[in-house]
Short mmCIF file of N, CA and C in Angstrom, two decimals:
data_model
loop_
_atom_site.label_atom_id
_atom_site.label_comp_id
_atom_site.label_asym_id
_atom_site.label_seq_id
_atom_site.Cartn_x
_atom_site.Cartn_y
_atom_site.Cartn_z
N MET A 670 -15.96 -23.54 22.62
CA MET A 670 -15.46 -22.31 22.04
C MET A 670 -13.94 -22.26 22.22
N ILE A 671 -13.26 -21.86 21.18
CA ILE A 671 -11.81 -21.76 21.22
C ILE A 671 -11.42 -20.40 21.78
N LYS A 672 -10.50 -20.44 22.73
CA LYS A 672 -9.97 -19.19 23.26
C LYS A 672 -8.54 -19.04 22.76
N LEU A 673 -8.26 -17.87 22.24
CA LEU A 673 -6.94 -17.59 21.71
C LEU A 673 -6.28 -16.48 22.52
N SER A 674 -4.99 -16.62 22.69
CA SER A 674 -4.24 -15.57 23.37
C SER A 674 -4.03 -14.41 22.40
N LYS A 675 -3.63 -13.28 22.93
CA LYS A 675 -3.33 -12.12 22.09
C LYS A 675 -2.22 -12.45 21.10
N GLU A 676 -1.25 -13.23 21.55
CA GLU A 676 -0.14 -13.61 20.68
C GLU A 676 -0.63 -14.47 19.51
N GLN A 677 -1.54 -15.40 19.80
CA GLN A 677 -2.07 -16.26 18.74
C GLN A 677 -2.87 -15.45 17.73
N VAL A 678 -3.69 -14.53 18.23
CA VAL A 678 -4.46 -13.67 17.33
C VAL A 678 -3.52 -12.82 16.48
N ALA A 679 -2.47 -12.29 17.11
CA ALA A 679 -1.49 -11.48 16.37
C ALA A 679 -0.82 -12.30 15.28
N LYS A 680 -0.53 -13.57 15.55
CA LYS A 680 0.09 -14.44 14.54
C LYS A 680 -0.86 -14.69 13.37
N PHE A 681 -2.14 -14.88 13.66
CA PHE A 681 -3.13 -15.05 12.59
C PHE A 681 -3.22 -13.80 11.73
N ILE A 682 -3.27 -12.65 12.37
CA ILE A 682 -3.35 -11.38 11.64
C ILE A 682 -2.10 -11.19 10.79
N ASP A 683 -0.93 -11.48 11.37
CA ASP A 683 0.32 -11.34 10.61
C ASP A 683 0.34 -12.29 9.42
N ALA A 684 -0.17 -13.49 9.60
CA ALA A 684 -0.22 -14.45 8.48
C ALA A 684 -1.13 -13.94 7.37
N GLU A 685 -2.27 -13.35 7.73
CA GLU A 685 -3.17 -12.77 6.73
C GLU A 685 -2.51 -11.60 6.02
N ASP A 686 -1.85 -10.74 6.78
CA ASP A 686 -1.14 -9.60 6.19
C ASP A 686 -0.06 -10.08 5.23
N GLU A 687 0.68 -11.08 5.67
CA GLU A 687 1.77 -11.64 4.86
C GLU A 687 1.22 -12.22 3.56
N ALA A 688 0.11 -12.94 3.65
CA ALA A 688 -0.50 -13.53 2.45
C ALA A 688 -0.98 -12.44 1.49
N TYR A 689 -1.59 -11.39 2.01
CA TYR A 689 -2.08 -10.30 1.17
C TYR A 689 -0.91 -9.61 0.46
N VAL A 690 0.13 -9.27 1.20
CA VAL A 690 1.28 -8.58 0.61
C VAL A 690 1.96 -9.48 -0.42
N THR A 691 2.05 -10.77 -0.13
CA THR A 691 2.64 -11.72 -1.08
C THR A 691 1.83 -11.74 -2.37
N GLN A 692 0.51 -11.75 -2.25
CA GLN A 692 -0.37 -11.75 -3.42
C GLN A 692 -0.15 -10.49 -4.26
N ILE A 693 -0.09 -9.35 -3.61
CA ILE A 693 0.13 -8.08 -4.33
C ILE A 693 1.50 -8.08 -5.00
N ARG A 694 2.53 -8.50 -4.26
CA ARG A 694 3.89 -8.53 -4.82
C ARG A 694 3.96 -9.44 -6.03
N GLN A 695 3.35 -10.61 -5.94
CA GLN A 695 3.37 -11.54 -7.07
C GLN A 695 2.63 -10.97 -8.27
N ARG A 696 1.53 -10.29 -8.01
CA ARG A 696 0.77 -9.67 -9.10
C ARG A 696 1.59 -8.57 -9.78
N ILE A 697 2.25 -7.75 -8.97
CA ILE A 697 3.10 -6.68 -9.52
C ILE A 697 4.21 -7.28 -10.36
N LEU A 698 4.86 -8.31 -9.85
CA LEU A 698 5.96 -8.95 -10.58
C LEU A 698 5.46 -9.60 -11.87
N ALA A 699 4.28 -10.17 -11.85
CA ALA A 699 3.73 -10.81 -13.05
C ALA A 699 3.32 -9.78 -14.10
N GLU A 700 2.77 -8.66 -13.66
CA GLU A 700 2.24 -7.67 -14.59
C GLU A 700 3.26 -6.60 -15.00
N HIS A 701 4.20 -6.30 -14.11
CA HIS A 701 5.09 -5.15 -14.33
C HIS A 701 6.52 -5.44 -13.87
N SER A 702 7.02 -6.60 -14.16
CA SER A 702 8.35 -6.97 -13.66
C SER A 702 9.44 -5.99 -14.10
N GLU A 703 9.27 -5.42 -15.29
CA GLU A 703 10.28 -4.47 -15.78
C GLU A 703 10.35 -3.21 -14.93
N SER A 704 9.28 -2.88 -14.23
CA SER A 704 9.26 -1.67 -13.42
C SER A 704 9.91 -1.85 -12.05
N VAL A 705 10.14 -3.10 -11.67
CA VAL A 705 10.75 -3.37 -10.37
C VAL A 705 11.95 -4.30 -10.49
N GLU A 706 12.54 -4.36 -11.68
CA GLU A 706 13.61 -5.32 -11.93
C GLU A 706 14.90 -5.01 -11.18
N ASN A 707 15.08 -3.80 -10.72
CA ASN A 707 16.31 -3.43 -10.02
C ASN A 707 16.22 -3.62 -8.51
N GLU A 708 15.25 -4.40 -8.07
CA GLU A 708 15.05 -4.62 -6.64
C GLU A 708 14.76 -6.10 -6.40
N SER A 709 15.31 -6.64 -5.33
CA SER A 709 15.05 -8.04 -5.01
C SER A 709 13.61 -8.21 -4.53
N GLU A 710 13.09 -9.41 -4.70
CA GLU A 710 11.73 -9.70 -4.23
C GLU A 710 11.63 -9.47 -2.72
N HIS A 711 12.67 -9.85 -2.01
CA HIS A 711 12.67 -9.69 -0.55
C HIS A 711 12.56 -8.21 -0.16
N SER A 712 13.35 -7.38 -0.80
CA SER A 712 13.31 -5.94 -0.51
C SER A 712 11.96 -5.34 -0.87
N LEU A 713 11.43 -5.71 -2.03
CA LEU A 713 10.12 -5.23 -2.46
C LEU A 713 9.06 -5.65 -1.45
N HIS A 714 9.09 -6.91 -1.06
CA HIS A 714 8.11 -7.43 -0.10
C HIS A 714 8.18 -6.66 1.22
N LYS A 715 9.38 -6.43 1.68
CA LYS A 715 9.58 -5.72 2.94
C LYS A 715 9.00 -4.31 2.87
N ARG A 716 9.26 -3.60 1.78
CA ARG A 716 8.72 -2.24 1.61
C ARG A 716 7.20 -2.25 1.54
N LEU A 717 6.66 -3.21 0.77
CA LEU A 717 5.20 -3.29 0.63
C LEU A 717 4.55 -3.61 1.97
N LYS A 718 5.14 -4.51 2.72
CA LYS A 718 4.53 -4.89 4.01
C LYS A 718 4.56 -3.72 4.98
N LYS A 719 5.68 -3.02 5.05
CA LYS A 719 5.76 -1.87 5.96
C LYS A 719 4.71 -0.83 5.58
N THR A 720 4.59 -0.56 4.30
CA THR A 720 3.60 0.41 3.83
C THR A 720 2.19 -0.07 4.12
N TYR A 721 1.93 -1.34 3.85
CA TYR A 721 0.60 -1.91 4.12
C TYR A 721 0.23 -1.73 5.59
N LEU A 722 1.15 -2.06 6.48
CA LEU A 722 0.87 -1.91 7.90
C LEU A 722 0.64 -0.45 8.27
N ASP A 723 1.38 0.46 7.66
CA ASP A 723 1.16 1.89 7.88
C ASP A 723 -0.25 2.30 7.43
N LEU A 724 -0.68 1.79 6.29
CA LEU A 724 -2.02 2.11 5.78
C LEU A 724 -3.10 1.60 6.73
N ILE A 725 -2.89 0.42 7.28
CA ILE A 725 -3.86 -0.14 8.23
C ILE A 725 -3.93 0.75 9.48
N VAL A 726 -2.78 1.19 9.96
CA VAL A 726 -2.75 2.09 11.12
C VAL A 726 -3.48 3.39 10.80
N MET A 727 -3.37 3.85 9.55
CA MET A 727 -4.08 5.07 9.12
C MET A 727 -5.55 4.81 8.83
N ARG A 728 -5.99 3.58 9.06
CA ARG A 728 -7.40 3.17 8.92
C ARG A 728 -7.90 3.12 7.49
N PHE A 729 -7.00 2.79 6.57
CA PHE A 729 -7.45 2.53 5.20
C PHE A 729 -8.28 1.26 5.23
N LYS A 730 -9.42 1.27 4.57
CA LYS A 730 -10.32 0.11 4.52
C LYS A 730 -10.57 -0.37 3.09
N ASP A 731 -10.60 0.55 2.16
CA ASP A 731 -10.93 0.23 0.77
C ASP A 731 -9.78 -0.53 0.11
N GLU A 732 -10.03 -1.80 -0.19
CA GLU A 732 -8.98 -2.67 -0.73
C GLU A 732 -8.42 -2.14 -2.04
N ALA A 733 -9.26 -1.57 -2.88
CA ALA A 733 -8.78 -1.03 -4.16
C ALA A 733 -7.82 0.14 -3.93
N LEU A 734 -8.09 0.97 -2.95
CA LEU A 734 -7.19 2.09 -2.64
C LEU A 734 -5.88 1.58 -2.04
N ILE A 735 -5.97 0.59 -1.18
CA ILE A 735 -4.76 0.00 -0.60
C ILE A 735 -3.90 -0.59 -1.70
N ARG A 736 -4.51 -1.35 -2.58
CA ARG A 736 -3.77 -1.98 -3.69
C ARG A 736 -3.13 -0.91 -4.57
N SER A 737 -3.89 0.12 -4.90
CA SER A 737 -3.38 1.22 -5.72
C SER A 737 -2.17 1.87 -5.07
N TYR A 738 -2.28 2.14 -3.79
CA TYR A 738 -1.19 2.78 -3.06
C TYR A 738 0.05 1.88 -3.08
N LEU A 739 -0.15 0.58 -2.87
CA LEU A 739 0.98 -0.35 -2.87
C LEU A 739 1.65 -0.41 -4.24
N TYR A 740 0.88 -0.28 -5.30
CA TYR A 740 1.47 -0.24 -6.64
C TYR A 740 2.36 1.00 -6.78
N PHE A 741 1.87 2.15 -6.33
CA PHE A 741 2.69 3.36 -6.37
C PHE A 741 4.01 3.14 -5.62
N VAL A 742 3.92 2.52 -4.46
CA VAL A 742 5.11 2.26 -3.64
C VAL A 742 6.06 1.31 -4.35
N ALA A 743 5.51 0.31 -5.03
CA ALA A 743 6.37 -0.65 -5.74
C ALA A 743 7.16 0.03 -6.85
N PHE A 744 6.52 0.95 -7.55
CA PHE A 744 7.15 1.59 -8.70
C PHE A 744 8.02 2.79 -8.33
N ASN A 745 7.81 3.34 -7.15
CA ASN A 745 8.57 4.50 -6.70
C ASN A 745 8.97 4.28 -5.24
N ARG A 746 10.20 3.93 -5.02
CA ARG A 746 10.68 3.61 -3.67
C ARG A 746 10.48 4.74 -2.67
N ASP A 747 10.47 5.97 -3.14
CA ASP A 747 10.37 7.12 -2.25
C ASP A 747 8.94 7.62 -2.07
N PHE A 748 7.98 6.99 -2.71
CA PHE A 748 6.60 7.50 -2.70
C PHE A 748 6.07 7.63 -1.27
N HIS A 749 6.04 6.55 -0.53
CA HIS A 749 5.42 6.56 0.80
C HIS A 749 6.18 7.44 1.79
N GLY A 750 7.47 7.49 1.67
CA GLY A 750 8.26 8.27 2.61
C GLY A 750 8.41 9.74 2.26
N SER A 751 7.92 10.13 1.09
CA SER A 751 8.10 11.53 0.69
C SER A 751 7.27 12.46 1.58
N SER A 752 7.84 13.60 1.88
CA SER A 752 7.14 14.56 2.74
C SER A 752 5.85 15.05 2.08
N GLU A 753 5.86 15.17 0.76
CA GLU A 753 4.65 15.64 0.05
C GLU A 753 3.49 14.66 0.24
N ILE A 754 3.77 13.38 0.10
CA ILE A 754 2.72 12.37 0.26
C ILE A 754 2.28 12.30 1.72
N GLN A 755 3.22 12.31 2.64
CA GLN A 755 2.87 12.26 4.06
C GLN A 755 2.05 13.49 4.46
N ASN A 756 2.43 14.66 3.97
CA ASN A 756 1.65 15.88 4.26
C ASN A 756 0.25 15.78 3.68
N MET A 757 0.14 15.25 2.47
CA MET A 757 -1.17 15.08 1.84
C MET A 757 -2.04 14.12 2.66
N LEU A 758 -1.48 13.01 3.08
CA LEU A 758 -2.25 12.02 3.84
C LEU A 758 -2.70 12.58 5.18
N ASN A 759 -1.89 13.42 5.78
CA ASN A 759 -2.18 13.93 7.12
C ASN A 759 -2.89 15.28 7.11
N ALA A 760 -3.26 15.76 5.93
CA ALA A 760 -3.88 17.09 5.82
C ALA A 760 -5.32 17.13 6.32
N GLY A 761 -6.01 16.02 6.30
CA GLY A 761 -7.41 16.01 6.71
C GLY A 761 -7.67 14.99 7.80
N ASP A 762 -8.94 14.75 8.05
CA ASP A 762 -9.32 13.79 9.09
C ASP A 762 -9.13 12.35 8.64
N SER A 763 -9.21 12.12 7.34
CA SER A 763 -9.15 10.76 6.82
C SER A 763 -8.05 10.62 5.77
N PRO A 764 -6.94 9.97 6.12
CA PRO A 764 -5.90 9.75 5.13
C PRO A 764 -6.41 9.00 3.90
N GLU A 765 -7.34 8.09 4.12
CA GLU A 765 -7.88 7.34 2.99
C GLU A 765 -8.63 8.27 2.03
N GLN A 766 -9.41 9.19 2.57
CA GLN A 766 -10.13 10.14 1.73
C GLN A 766 -9.15 11.09 1.05
N GLN A 767 -8.10 11.48 1.74
CA GLN A 767 -7.08 12.34 1.14
C GLN A 767 -6.45 11.64 -0.06
N TYR A 768 -6.16 10.35 0.08
CA TYR A 768 -5.57 9.60 -1.03
C TYR A 768 -6.57 9.46 -2.18
N ARG A 769 -7.83 9.21 -1.85
CA ARG A 769 -8.88 9.13 -2.88
C ARG A 769 -8.94 10.44 -3.66
N ASP A 770 -8.90 11.56 -2.95
CA ASP A 770 -8.91 12.87 -3.59
C ASP A 770 -7.67 13.08 -4.46
N TYR A 771 -6.53 12.63 -3.98
CA TYR A 771 -5.28 12.71 -4.74
C TYR A 771 -5.42 11.97 -6.06
N LEU A 772 -5.97 10.77 -6.02
CA LEU A 772 -6.16 10.00 -7.25
C LEU A 772 -7.10 10.72 -8.22
N GLN A 773 -8.13 11.35 -7.68
CA GLN A 773 -9.07 12.08 -8.52
C GLN A 773 -8.39 13.27 -9.20
N VAL A 774 -7.58 13.98 -8.45
CA VAL A 774 -6.83 15.11 -9.02
C VAL A 774 -5.89 14.62 -10.11
N MET A 775 -5.19 13.52 -9.83
CA MET A 775 -4.27 12.96 -10.83
C MET A 775 -5.02 12.55 -12.10
N GLU A 776 -6.17 11.94 -11.93
CA GLU A 776 -6.98 11.53 -13.08
C GLU A 776 -7.42 12.75 -13.89
N ASN A 777 -7.86 13.79 -13.19
CA ASN A 777 -8.28 15.02 -13.88
C ASN A 777 -7.13 15.65 -14.65
N LEU A 778 -5.94 15.67 -14.06
CA LEU A 778 -4.78 16.23 -14.75
C LEU A 778 -4.42 15.41 -15.99
N LEU A 779 -4.49 14.10 -15.87
CA LEU A 779 -4.20 13.25 -17.02
C LEU A 779 -5.23 13.43 -18.13
N ASN A 780 -6.49 13.60 -17.75
CA ASN A 780 -7.55 13.81 -18.75
C ASN A 780 -7.38 15.14 -19.47
N ARG A 781 -6.87 16.14 -18.80
CA ARG A 781 -6.63 17.44 -19.43
C ARG A 781 -5.56 17.35 -20.50
N ARG A 782 -4.58 16.51 -20.27
CA ARG A 782 -3.49 16.36 -21.24
C ARG A 782 -3.96 15.66 -22.50
N ASN A 783 -4.96 14.84 -22.37
CA ASN A 783 -5.46 14.09 -23.53
C ASN A 783 -6.58 14.82 -24.13
#
């Protein structure tokens, strides 16, 4: 059986996080490069990774919700840091559920317009 130190485990986790954020960043750039053209890939990656790690700390588990949130962050630099979003995430017991509810409200508002 292989025994790993805490540092080794942390490096594996960081490598997985890095790979996931890289995948999301590349997908965003491939699909919506015009929406992030005024920012370097390095800066975008750094913002996405910080946000991703924040979401993990908030116990987000649903990959689709994480991906959705990261897209919002990519397109709006102030999204994650805005007091309105932070207040919304911290309003209930589950930030992930709060975000899910936020998306539902947004969808309902968009459907009303159409």
